[in-house]
Coordinates of C-alpha atoms in Angstrom, one line a residue:
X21 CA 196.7 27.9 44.8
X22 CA 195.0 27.4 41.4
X23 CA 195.2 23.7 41.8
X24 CA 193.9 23.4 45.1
X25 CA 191.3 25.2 44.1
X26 CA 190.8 24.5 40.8
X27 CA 187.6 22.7 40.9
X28 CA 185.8 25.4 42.9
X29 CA 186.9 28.0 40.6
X30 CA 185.4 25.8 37.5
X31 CA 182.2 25.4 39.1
X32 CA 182.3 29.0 39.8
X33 CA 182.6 30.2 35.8
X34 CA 180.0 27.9 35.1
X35 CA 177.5 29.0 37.4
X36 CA 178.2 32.8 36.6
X37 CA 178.5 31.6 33.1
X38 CA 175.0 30.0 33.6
X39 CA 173.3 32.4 35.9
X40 CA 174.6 35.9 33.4
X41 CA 173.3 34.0 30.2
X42 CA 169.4 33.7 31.9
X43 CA 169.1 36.9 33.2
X44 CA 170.3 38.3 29.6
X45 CA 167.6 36.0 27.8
X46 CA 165.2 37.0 30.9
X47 CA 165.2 41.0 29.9
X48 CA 164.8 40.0 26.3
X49 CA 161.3 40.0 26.6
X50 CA 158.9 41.1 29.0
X51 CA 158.6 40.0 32.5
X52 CA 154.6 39.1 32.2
X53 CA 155.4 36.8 29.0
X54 CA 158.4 34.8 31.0
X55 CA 156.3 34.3 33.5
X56 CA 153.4 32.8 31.8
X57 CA 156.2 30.6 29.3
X58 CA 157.5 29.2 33.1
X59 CA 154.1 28.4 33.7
X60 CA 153.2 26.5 30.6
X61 CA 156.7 24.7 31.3
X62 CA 156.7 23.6 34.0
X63 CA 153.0 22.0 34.0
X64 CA 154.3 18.7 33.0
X65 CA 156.7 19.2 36.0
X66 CA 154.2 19.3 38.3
X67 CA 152.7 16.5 36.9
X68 CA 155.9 14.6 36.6
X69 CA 156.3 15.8 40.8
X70 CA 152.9 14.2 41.5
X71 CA 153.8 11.0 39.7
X72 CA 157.0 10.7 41.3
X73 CA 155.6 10.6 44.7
X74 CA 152.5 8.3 43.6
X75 CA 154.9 5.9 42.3
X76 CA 157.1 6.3 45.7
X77 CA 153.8 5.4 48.1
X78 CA 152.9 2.5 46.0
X79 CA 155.9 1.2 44.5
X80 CA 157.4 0.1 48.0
X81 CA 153.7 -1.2 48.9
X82 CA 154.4 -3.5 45.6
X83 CA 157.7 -4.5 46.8
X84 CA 156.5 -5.2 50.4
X85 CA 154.0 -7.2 49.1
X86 CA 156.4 -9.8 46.7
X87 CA 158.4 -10.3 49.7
X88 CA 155.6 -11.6 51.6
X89 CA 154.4 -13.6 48.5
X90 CA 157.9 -15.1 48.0
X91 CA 158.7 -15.1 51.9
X92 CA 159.0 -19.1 52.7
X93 CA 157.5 -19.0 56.1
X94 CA 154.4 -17.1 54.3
X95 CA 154.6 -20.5 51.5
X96 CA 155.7 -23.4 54.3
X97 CA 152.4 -22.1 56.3
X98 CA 150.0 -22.3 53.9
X99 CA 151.5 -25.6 52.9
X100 CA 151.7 -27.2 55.6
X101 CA 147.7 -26.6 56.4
X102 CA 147.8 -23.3 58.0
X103 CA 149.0 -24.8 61.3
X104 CA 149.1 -22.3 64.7
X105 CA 147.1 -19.1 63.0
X106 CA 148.5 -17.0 65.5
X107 CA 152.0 -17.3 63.6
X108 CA 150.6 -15.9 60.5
X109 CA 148.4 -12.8 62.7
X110 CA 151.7 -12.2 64.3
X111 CA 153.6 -12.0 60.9
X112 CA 150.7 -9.5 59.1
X113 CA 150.5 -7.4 62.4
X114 CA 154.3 -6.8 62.1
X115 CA 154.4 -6.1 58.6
X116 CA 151.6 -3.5 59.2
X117 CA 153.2 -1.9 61.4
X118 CA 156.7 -1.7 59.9
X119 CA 155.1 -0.5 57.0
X120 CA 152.5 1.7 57.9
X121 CA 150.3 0.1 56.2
X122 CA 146.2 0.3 56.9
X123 CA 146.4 -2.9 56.0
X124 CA 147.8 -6.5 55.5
X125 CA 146.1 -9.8 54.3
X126 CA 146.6 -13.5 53.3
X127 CA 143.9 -15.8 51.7
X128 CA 144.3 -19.0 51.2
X129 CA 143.2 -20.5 47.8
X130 CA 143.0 -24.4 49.8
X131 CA 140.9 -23.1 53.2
X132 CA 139.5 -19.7 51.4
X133 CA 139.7 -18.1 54.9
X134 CA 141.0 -14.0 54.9
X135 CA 143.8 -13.4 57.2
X136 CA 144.9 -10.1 58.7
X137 CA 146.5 -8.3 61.6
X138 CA 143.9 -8.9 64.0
X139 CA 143.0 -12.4 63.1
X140 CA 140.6 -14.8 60.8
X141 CA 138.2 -12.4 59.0
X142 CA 136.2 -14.4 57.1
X143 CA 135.9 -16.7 54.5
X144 CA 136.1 -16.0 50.7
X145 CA 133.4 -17.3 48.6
X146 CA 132.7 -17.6 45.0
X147 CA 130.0 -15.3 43.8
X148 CA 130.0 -13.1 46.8
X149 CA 131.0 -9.5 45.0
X150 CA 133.3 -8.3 47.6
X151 CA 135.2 -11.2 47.1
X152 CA 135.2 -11.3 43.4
X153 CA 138.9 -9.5 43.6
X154 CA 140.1 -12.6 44.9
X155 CA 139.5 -15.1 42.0
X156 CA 140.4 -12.7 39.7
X157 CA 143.6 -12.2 41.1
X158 CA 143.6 -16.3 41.0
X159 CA 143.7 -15.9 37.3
X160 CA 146.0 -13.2 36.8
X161 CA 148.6 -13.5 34.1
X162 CA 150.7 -10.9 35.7
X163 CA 152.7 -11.4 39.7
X164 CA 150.3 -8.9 41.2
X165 CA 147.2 -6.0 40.7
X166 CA 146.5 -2.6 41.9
X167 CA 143.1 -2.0 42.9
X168 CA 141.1 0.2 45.0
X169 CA 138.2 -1.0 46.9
X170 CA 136.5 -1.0 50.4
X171 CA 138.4 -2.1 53.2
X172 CA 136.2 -4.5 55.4
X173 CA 138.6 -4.8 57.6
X174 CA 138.9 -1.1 58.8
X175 CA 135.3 -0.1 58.7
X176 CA 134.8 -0.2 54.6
X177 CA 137.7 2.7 54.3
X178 CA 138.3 3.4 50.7
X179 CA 141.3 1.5 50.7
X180 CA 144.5 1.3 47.8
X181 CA 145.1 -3.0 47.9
X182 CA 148.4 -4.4 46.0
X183 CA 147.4 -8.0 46.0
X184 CA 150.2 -10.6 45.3
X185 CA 150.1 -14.0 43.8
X186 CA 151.4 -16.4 46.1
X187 CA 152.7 -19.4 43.9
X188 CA 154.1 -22.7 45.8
X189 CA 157.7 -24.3 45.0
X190 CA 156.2 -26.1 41.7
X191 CA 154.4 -22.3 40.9
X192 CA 150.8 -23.4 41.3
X193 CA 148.9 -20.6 42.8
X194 CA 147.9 -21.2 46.7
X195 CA 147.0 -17.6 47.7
X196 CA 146.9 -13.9 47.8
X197 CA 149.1 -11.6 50.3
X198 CA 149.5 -7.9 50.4
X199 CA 148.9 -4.3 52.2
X200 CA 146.1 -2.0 52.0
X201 CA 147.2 1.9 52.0
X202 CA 144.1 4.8 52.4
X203 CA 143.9 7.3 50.0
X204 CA 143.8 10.1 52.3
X205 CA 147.9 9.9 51.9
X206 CA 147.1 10.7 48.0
X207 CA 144.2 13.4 49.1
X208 CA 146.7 14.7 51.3
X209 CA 149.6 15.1 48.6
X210 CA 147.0 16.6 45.9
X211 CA 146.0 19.5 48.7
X212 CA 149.8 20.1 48.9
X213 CA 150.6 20.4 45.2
X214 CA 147.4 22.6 44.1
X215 CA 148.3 24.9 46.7
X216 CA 152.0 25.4 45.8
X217 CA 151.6 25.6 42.8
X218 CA 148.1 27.0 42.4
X219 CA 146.6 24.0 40.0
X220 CA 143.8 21.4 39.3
X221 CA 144.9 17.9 40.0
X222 CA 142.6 15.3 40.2
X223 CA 142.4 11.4 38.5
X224 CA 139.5 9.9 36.4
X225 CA 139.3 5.7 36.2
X226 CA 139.9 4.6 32.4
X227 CA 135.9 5.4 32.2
X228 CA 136.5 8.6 32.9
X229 CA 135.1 8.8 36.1
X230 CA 136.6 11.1 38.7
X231 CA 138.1 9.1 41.1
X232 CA 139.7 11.6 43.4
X233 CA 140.6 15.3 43.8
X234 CA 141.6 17.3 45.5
X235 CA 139.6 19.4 48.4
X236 CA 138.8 22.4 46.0
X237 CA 137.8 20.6 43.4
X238 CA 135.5 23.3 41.2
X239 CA 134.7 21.0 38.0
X240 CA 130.7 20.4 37.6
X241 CA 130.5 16.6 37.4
X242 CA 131.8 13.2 38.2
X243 CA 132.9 12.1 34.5
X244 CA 135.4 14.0 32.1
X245 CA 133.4 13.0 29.2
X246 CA 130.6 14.8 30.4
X247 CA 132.5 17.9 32.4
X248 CA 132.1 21.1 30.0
X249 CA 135.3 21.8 28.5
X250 CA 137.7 18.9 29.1
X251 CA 135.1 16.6 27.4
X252 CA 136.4 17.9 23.7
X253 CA 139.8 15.8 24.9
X254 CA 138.4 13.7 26.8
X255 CA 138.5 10.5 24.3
X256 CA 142.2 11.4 23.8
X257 CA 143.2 11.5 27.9
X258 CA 141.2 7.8 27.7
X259 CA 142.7 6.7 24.8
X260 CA 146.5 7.1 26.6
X261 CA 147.5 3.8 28.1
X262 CA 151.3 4.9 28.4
X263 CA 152.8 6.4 31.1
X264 CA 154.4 9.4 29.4
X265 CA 153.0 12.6 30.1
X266 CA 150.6 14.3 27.2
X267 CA 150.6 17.9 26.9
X268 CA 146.6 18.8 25.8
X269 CA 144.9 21.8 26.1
X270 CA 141.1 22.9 26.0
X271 CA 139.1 25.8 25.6
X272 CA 137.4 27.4 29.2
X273 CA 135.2 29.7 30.8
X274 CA 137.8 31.9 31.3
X275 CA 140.4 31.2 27.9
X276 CA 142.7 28.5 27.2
X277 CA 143.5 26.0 29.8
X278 CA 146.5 23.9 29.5
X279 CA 146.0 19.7 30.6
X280 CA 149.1 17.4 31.7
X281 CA 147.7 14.1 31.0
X282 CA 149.5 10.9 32.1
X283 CA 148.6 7.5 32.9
X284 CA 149.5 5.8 36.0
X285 CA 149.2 1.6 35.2
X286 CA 149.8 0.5 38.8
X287 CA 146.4 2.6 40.0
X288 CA 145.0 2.4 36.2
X289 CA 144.0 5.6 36.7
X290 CA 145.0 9.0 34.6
X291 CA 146.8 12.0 36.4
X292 CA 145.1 15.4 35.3
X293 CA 146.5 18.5 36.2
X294 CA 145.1 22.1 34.5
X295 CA 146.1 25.3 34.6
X296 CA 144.1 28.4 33.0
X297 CA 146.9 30.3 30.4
X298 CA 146.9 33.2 28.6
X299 CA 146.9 33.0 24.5
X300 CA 150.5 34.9 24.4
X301 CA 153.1 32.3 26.0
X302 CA 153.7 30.9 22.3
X303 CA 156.7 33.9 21.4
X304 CA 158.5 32.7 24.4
X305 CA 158.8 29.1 24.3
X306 CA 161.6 29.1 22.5
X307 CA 163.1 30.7 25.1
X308 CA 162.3 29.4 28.0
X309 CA 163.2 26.0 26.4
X310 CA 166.9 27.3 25.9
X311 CA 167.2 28.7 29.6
X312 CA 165.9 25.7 31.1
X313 CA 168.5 23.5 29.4
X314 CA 171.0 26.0 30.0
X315 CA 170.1 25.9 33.5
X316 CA 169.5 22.2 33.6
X317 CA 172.8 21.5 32.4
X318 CA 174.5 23.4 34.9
X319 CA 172.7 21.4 37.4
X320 CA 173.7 18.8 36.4
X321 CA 176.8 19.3 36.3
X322 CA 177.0 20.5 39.9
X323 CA 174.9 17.4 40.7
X324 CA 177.7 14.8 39.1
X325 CA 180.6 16.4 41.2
X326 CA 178.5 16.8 44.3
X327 CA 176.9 13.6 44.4
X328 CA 180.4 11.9 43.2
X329 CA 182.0 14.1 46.3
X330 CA 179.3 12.9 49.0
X331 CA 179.8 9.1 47.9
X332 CA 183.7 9.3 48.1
X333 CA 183.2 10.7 51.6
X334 CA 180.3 8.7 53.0
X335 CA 182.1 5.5 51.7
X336 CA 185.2 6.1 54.1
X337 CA 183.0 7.3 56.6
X338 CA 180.8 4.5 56.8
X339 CA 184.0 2.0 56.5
X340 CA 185.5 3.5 59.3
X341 CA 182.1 3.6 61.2
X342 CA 181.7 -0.3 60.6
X343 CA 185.2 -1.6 60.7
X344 CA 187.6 -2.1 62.7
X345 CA 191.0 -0.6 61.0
X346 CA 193.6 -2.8 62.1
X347 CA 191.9 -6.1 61.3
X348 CA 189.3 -5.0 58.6
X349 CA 186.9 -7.1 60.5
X350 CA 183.6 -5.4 61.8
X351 CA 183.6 -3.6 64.7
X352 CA 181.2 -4.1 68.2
X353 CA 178.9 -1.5 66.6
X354 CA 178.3 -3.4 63.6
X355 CA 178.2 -6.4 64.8
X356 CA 175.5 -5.7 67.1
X357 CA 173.4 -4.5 64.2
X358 CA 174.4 -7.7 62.5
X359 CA 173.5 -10.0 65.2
X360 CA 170.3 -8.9 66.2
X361 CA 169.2 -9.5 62.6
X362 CA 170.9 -12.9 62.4
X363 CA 169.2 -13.6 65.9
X364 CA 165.3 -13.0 64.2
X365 CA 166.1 -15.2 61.3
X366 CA 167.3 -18.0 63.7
X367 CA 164.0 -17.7 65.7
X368 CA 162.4 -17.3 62.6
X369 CA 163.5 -20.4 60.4
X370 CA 164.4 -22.1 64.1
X371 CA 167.8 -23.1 63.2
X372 CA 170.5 -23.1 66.0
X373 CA 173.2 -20.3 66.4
X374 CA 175.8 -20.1 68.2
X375 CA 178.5 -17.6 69.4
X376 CA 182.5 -18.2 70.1
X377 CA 184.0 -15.5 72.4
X378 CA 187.7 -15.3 71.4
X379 CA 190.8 -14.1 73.7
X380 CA 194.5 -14.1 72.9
X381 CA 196.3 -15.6 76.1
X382 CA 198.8 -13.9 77.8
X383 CA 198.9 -10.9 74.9
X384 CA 200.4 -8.2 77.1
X385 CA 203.5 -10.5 77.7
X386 CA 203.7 -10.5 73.7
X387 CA 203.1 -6.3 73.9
X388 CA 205.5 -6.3 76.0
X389 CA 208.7 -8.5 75.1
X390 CA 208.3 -8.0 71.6
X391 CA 206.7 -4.1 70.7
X392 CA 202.8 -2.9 69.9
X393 CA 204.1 -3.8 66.2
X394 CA 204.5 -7.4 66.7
X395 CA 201.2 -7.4 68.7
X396 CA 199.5 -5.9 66.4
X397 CA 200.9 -7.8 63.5
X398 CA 199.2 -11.1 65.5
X399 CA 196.1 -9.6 65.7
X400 CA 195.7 -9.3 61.8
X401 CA 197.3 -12.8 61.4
X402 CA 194.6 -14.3 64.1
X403 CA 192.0 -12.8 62.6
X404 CA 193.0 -13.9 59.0
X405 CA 193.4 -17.5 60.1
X406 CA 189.5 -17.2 61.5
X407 CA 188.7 -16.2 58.3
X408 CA 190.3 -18.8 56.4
X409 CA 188.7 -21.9 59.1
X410 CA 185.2 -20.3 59.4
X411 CA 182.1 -20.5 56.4
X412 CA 181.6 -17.6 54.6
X413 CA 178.1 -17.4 55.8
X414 CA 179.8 -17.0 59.9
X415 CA 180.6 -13.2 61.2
X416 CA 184.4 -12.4 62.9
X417 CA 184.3 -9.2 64.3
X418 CA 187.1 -8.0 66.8
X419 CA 185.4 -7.6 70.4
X420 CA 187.7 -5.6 71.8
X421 CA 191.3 -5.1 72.8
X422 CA 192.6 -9.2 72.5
X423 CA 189.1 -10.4 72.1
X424 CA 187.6 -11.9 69.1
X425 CA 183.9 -12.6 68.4
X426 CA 182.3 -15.2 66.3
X427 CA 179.0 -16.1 65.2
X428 CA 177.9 -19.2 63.6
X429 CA 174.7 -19.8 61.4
X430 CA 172.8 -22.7 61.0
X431 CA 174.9 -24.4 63.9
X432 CA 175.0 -26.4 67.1
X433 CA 176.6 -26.3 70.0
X434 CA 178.4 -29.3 69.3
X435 CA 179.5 -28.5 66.1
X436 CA 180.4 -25.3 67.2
X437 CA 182.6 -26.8 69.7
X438 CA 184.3 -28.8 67.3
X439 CA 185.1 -25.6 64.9
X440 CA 186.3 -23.7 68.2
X441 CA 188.7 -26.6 68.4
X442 CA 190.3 -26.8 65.3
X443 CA 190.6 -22.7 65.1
X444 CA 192.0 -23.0 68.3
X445 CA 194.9 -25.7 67.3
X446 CA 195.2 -23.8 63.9
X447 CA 196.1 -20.9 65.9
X448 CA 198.7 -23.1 69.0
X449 CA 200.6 -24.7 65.6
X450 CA 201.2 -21.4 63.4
X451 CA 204.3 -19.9 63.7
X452 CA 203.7 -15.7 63.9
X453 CA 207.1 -15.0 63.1
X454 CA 207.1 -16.3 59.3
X455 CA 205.1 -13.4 57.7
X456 CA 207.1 -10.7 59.6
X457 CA 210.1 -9.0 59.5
X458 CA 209.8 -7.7 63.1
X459 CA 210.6 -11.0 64.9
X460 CA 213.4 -13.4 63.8
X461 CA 212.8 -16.2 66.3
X462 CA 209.6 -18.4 66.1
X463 CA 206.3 -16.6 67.9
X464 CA 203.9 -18.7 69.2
X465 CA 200.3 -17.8 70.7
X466 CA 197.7 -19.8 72.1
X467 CA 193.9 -18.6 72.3
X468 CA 191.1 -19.5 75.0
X469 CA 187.3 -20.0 73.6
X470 CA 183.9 -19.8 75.4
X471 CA 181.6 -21.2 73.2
X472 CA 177.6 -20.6 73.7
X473 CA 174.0 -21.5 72.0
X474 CA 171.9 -19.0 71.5
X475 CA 168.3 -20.2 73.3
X476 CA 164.7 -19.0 71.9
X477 CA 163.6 -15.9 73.0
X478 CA 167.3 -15.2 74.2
X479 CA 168.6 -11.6 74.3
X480 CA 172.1 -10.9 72.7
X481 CA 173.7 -9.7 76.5
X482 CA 172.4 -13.1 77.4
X483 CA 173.8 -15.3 75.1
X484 CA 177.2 -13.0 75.5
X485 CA 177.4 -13.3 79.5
X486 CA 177.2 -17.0 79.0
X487 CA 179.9 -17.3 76.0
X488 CA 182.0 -15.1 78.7
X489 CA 181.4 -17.3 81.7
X490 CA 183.1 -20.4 79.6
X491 CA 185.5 -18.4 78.6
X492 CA 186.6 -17.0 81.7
X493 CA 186.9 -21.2 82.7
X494 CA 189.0 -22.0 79.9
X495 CA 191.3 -19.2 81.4
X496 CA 190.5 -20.5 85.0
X497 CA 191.8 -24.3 83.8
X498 CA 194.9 -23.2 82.4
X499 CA 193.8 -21.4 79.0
X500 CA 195.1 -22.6 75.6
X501 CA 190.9 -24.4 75.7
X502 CA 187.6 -24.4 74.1
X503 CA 184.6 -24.2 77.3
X504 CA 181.6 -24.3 76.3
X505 CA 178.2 -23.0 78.0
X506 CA 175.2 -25.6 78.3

């Protein structure tokens, strides 16, 4: 019983272990001084909370936006003189829309003309001011810039742009890409922060300006060098260019008033967040700062062995979900994830595909003269022998029952043919019987192929129905063949 349980039991002692040693240290002093320690603690978490979530909605704008630069089709285009416009409208609309973005742009430094969703915008010029962004994004030491400005393109909404350098094969710079993102999703997540936790967040430029609060903002002003109070720290909060927090404080109208300071490069903008504070949390600290390492400790503890629990599970889960367990090859579900995506790059980069619709003839006679064992035992030695003919950049999945299907990148119909023919010879000349114990004469098996293109604009039950059809007259014509679909 103790072993099976063993591990519950530990994490038992150490959470009554944990839980009995704060609620001693909690009655060691009074419950109005605990309470204001907590609150000069955790400050910085909030702060910390706030920049977590600014760094999670523009972080993956960033990363949207260095695909695009880096995507070929984005470089070929421009390249090759900005050829059929609508390709490029079509490509920004999409990544808007997968994205969410308000959003998404290309300029070309050869042409100068503004792409987005909806079309040709304009055209940049030099010494325009709303275009100035541009060329100084042309000179930019670093891949890509932060910057908030007015969106022309959605009615002059103050807009958050990540602009990307977009550097040809040879790295000469040839344009600018990216997404736009409003700041009502940052308003929005300010309103939810003050009123949870019942504080002042707002962000000044590196000026000091105030750049954006919150909808109660109280302070009289519109620059923290001026604002009465925070001005006596305000060269300090300006003078931080990391991205640590800093833990400031300044006198109020009402007492003390504690300042989370922190400075947030991809915006360039600093994170303010205040909290008034009584004078007596100073006994305390001590404290608090043992109970919340106590307590963080414990948690992370329980987070290790959880988290090491879920991935253990979620592994095999997702294994068995995706495979299929008797030839380790995927399994319809996957592969219909798999081809779908594998169809969108074809059309994308128009290169051919093709697919090979495998069945094993005659596999119920095997079944039943030689046992489910021996039939099995050829499926996993038919599906090894695909593996072993086919590129590693093809796909084998088992279809079904008998059935096999393959998919081959970057491949035409006659070449795909031609591999369908030499898997299916491979297959007619091995001898089953040699890497099992189950049979002691020789096993032979012969296979029957439907081979099919994929055409543009062609839906996957399409292309399957016609791989099927040439299958079903390779069986028609005597099987042990390779048919293929025009």
């Amino acid at each position: 019983m103790l072993k099976k349980y063993g591990l519950l039991v530990w994490l038992s002692l150490f959470l009554i272990a944990g839980f009995v040693f704060t609620t001693v240290a909690g009655y060691i002093v009074s419950r109005d001084t605990i309470q204001q320690g907590i609150s000069e603690q955790t400050l910085p978490i909030t702060g910390d909370n706030v920049y977590s979530e600014i760094q999670k909605d523009i972080l993956r704008p960033v990363f949207v936006s260095s695909q695009m630069a880096h995507d070929t089709f984005v470089r070929d285009w421009i390249i090759n003189g900005e050829e059929e416009q609508e390709r490029i409208t079509k490509y920004l609309k999409e990544i808007k829309l997968k994205n969410k973005a308000i959003s998404s742009f290309l300029i070309s430094d050869k042409s100068r003309n503004y792409y987005h969703a909806d079309g040709l915008l304009k055209q940049i010029k030099e010494g325009e001011p709303r275009d100035t962004w541009f060329f100084r994004v042309k000179n930019l030491k670093s891949a890509y810039e932060t910057n908030v400005d007015l969106d022309l393109a959605n009615h002059d909404a103050v807009t958050i742009f990540v602009n990307y350098r977009i550097l040809d094969y040879q790295g000469q710079f040839i344009g600018a890409t990216g997404i736009g993102l409003t700041l009502n999703t940052l308003k929005h997540l300010i309103d939810s922060y003050q009123k949870r936790f019942d504080r002042q967040i707002y962000f000044a430029d590196q000026k000091g300006k105030v750049t954006l609060t919150g909808s109660n903002f109280s302070k009289r002003g519109d620059n923290i060098q001026t604002i009465s109070g925070i001005q006596s720290i305000s060269e300090k909060i300006l003078a931080n260019r990391q991205s640590e927090s800093m833990h400031l404080e300044y006198q109020g109208d009402n007492g003390t008033v504690l300042v989370n300071s922190r400075y947030i490069p991809e915006l360039g903008w600093h994170l303010l967040v205040e909290q008034e504070a009584n004078s007596g949390i100073r006994p305390i600290q001590n404290v608090f700062l043992l109970n919340l390492g106590i307590s963080a400790t414990i948690t992370v503890l329980i987070m290790v062995m959880v988290l090491l629990t879920v991935r253990r599970y979620q592994k095999r889960l997702e294994k068995s979900a995706s495979t299929d367990s008797l030839t380790n090859l995927l399994n319809r579900h996957a592969f219909d994830f798999v081809f779908q995506q594998s169809l969108l790059d074809a059309e994308r980069t128009r290169q051919p595909m093709c697919a090979i619709l495998l069945d094993i003839d005659f596999f119920k006679k095997v079944n039943d003269k030689h046992g489910h064992l021996v039939g099995d035992h050829v499926l996993k030695e038919i599906a090894a022998i695909a593996k072993r003919s086919l590129r590693e950049s093809d796909v084998l999945c088992r279809w079904g029952g008998e059935e096999f299907l393959i998919l081959l990148k970057n491949c035409t119909l006659e070449k795909a043919t031609s591999i369908a023919e030499n898997l299916r010879s491979t297959i007619e000349n091995n001898d089953f019987s040699r890497t099992t114990d189950l049979t002691r004469t020789r096993l032979g098996v012969t296979v029957s192929m439907g081979v099919a293109e994929c055409r543009s604009n062609e839906t996957e039950d399409s292309v399957f129905e016609r791989a099927d059809q040439a299958l079903y007259q390779a069986k028609a014509n005597g099987r042990n063949s390779v048919y293929f679909s025009e």
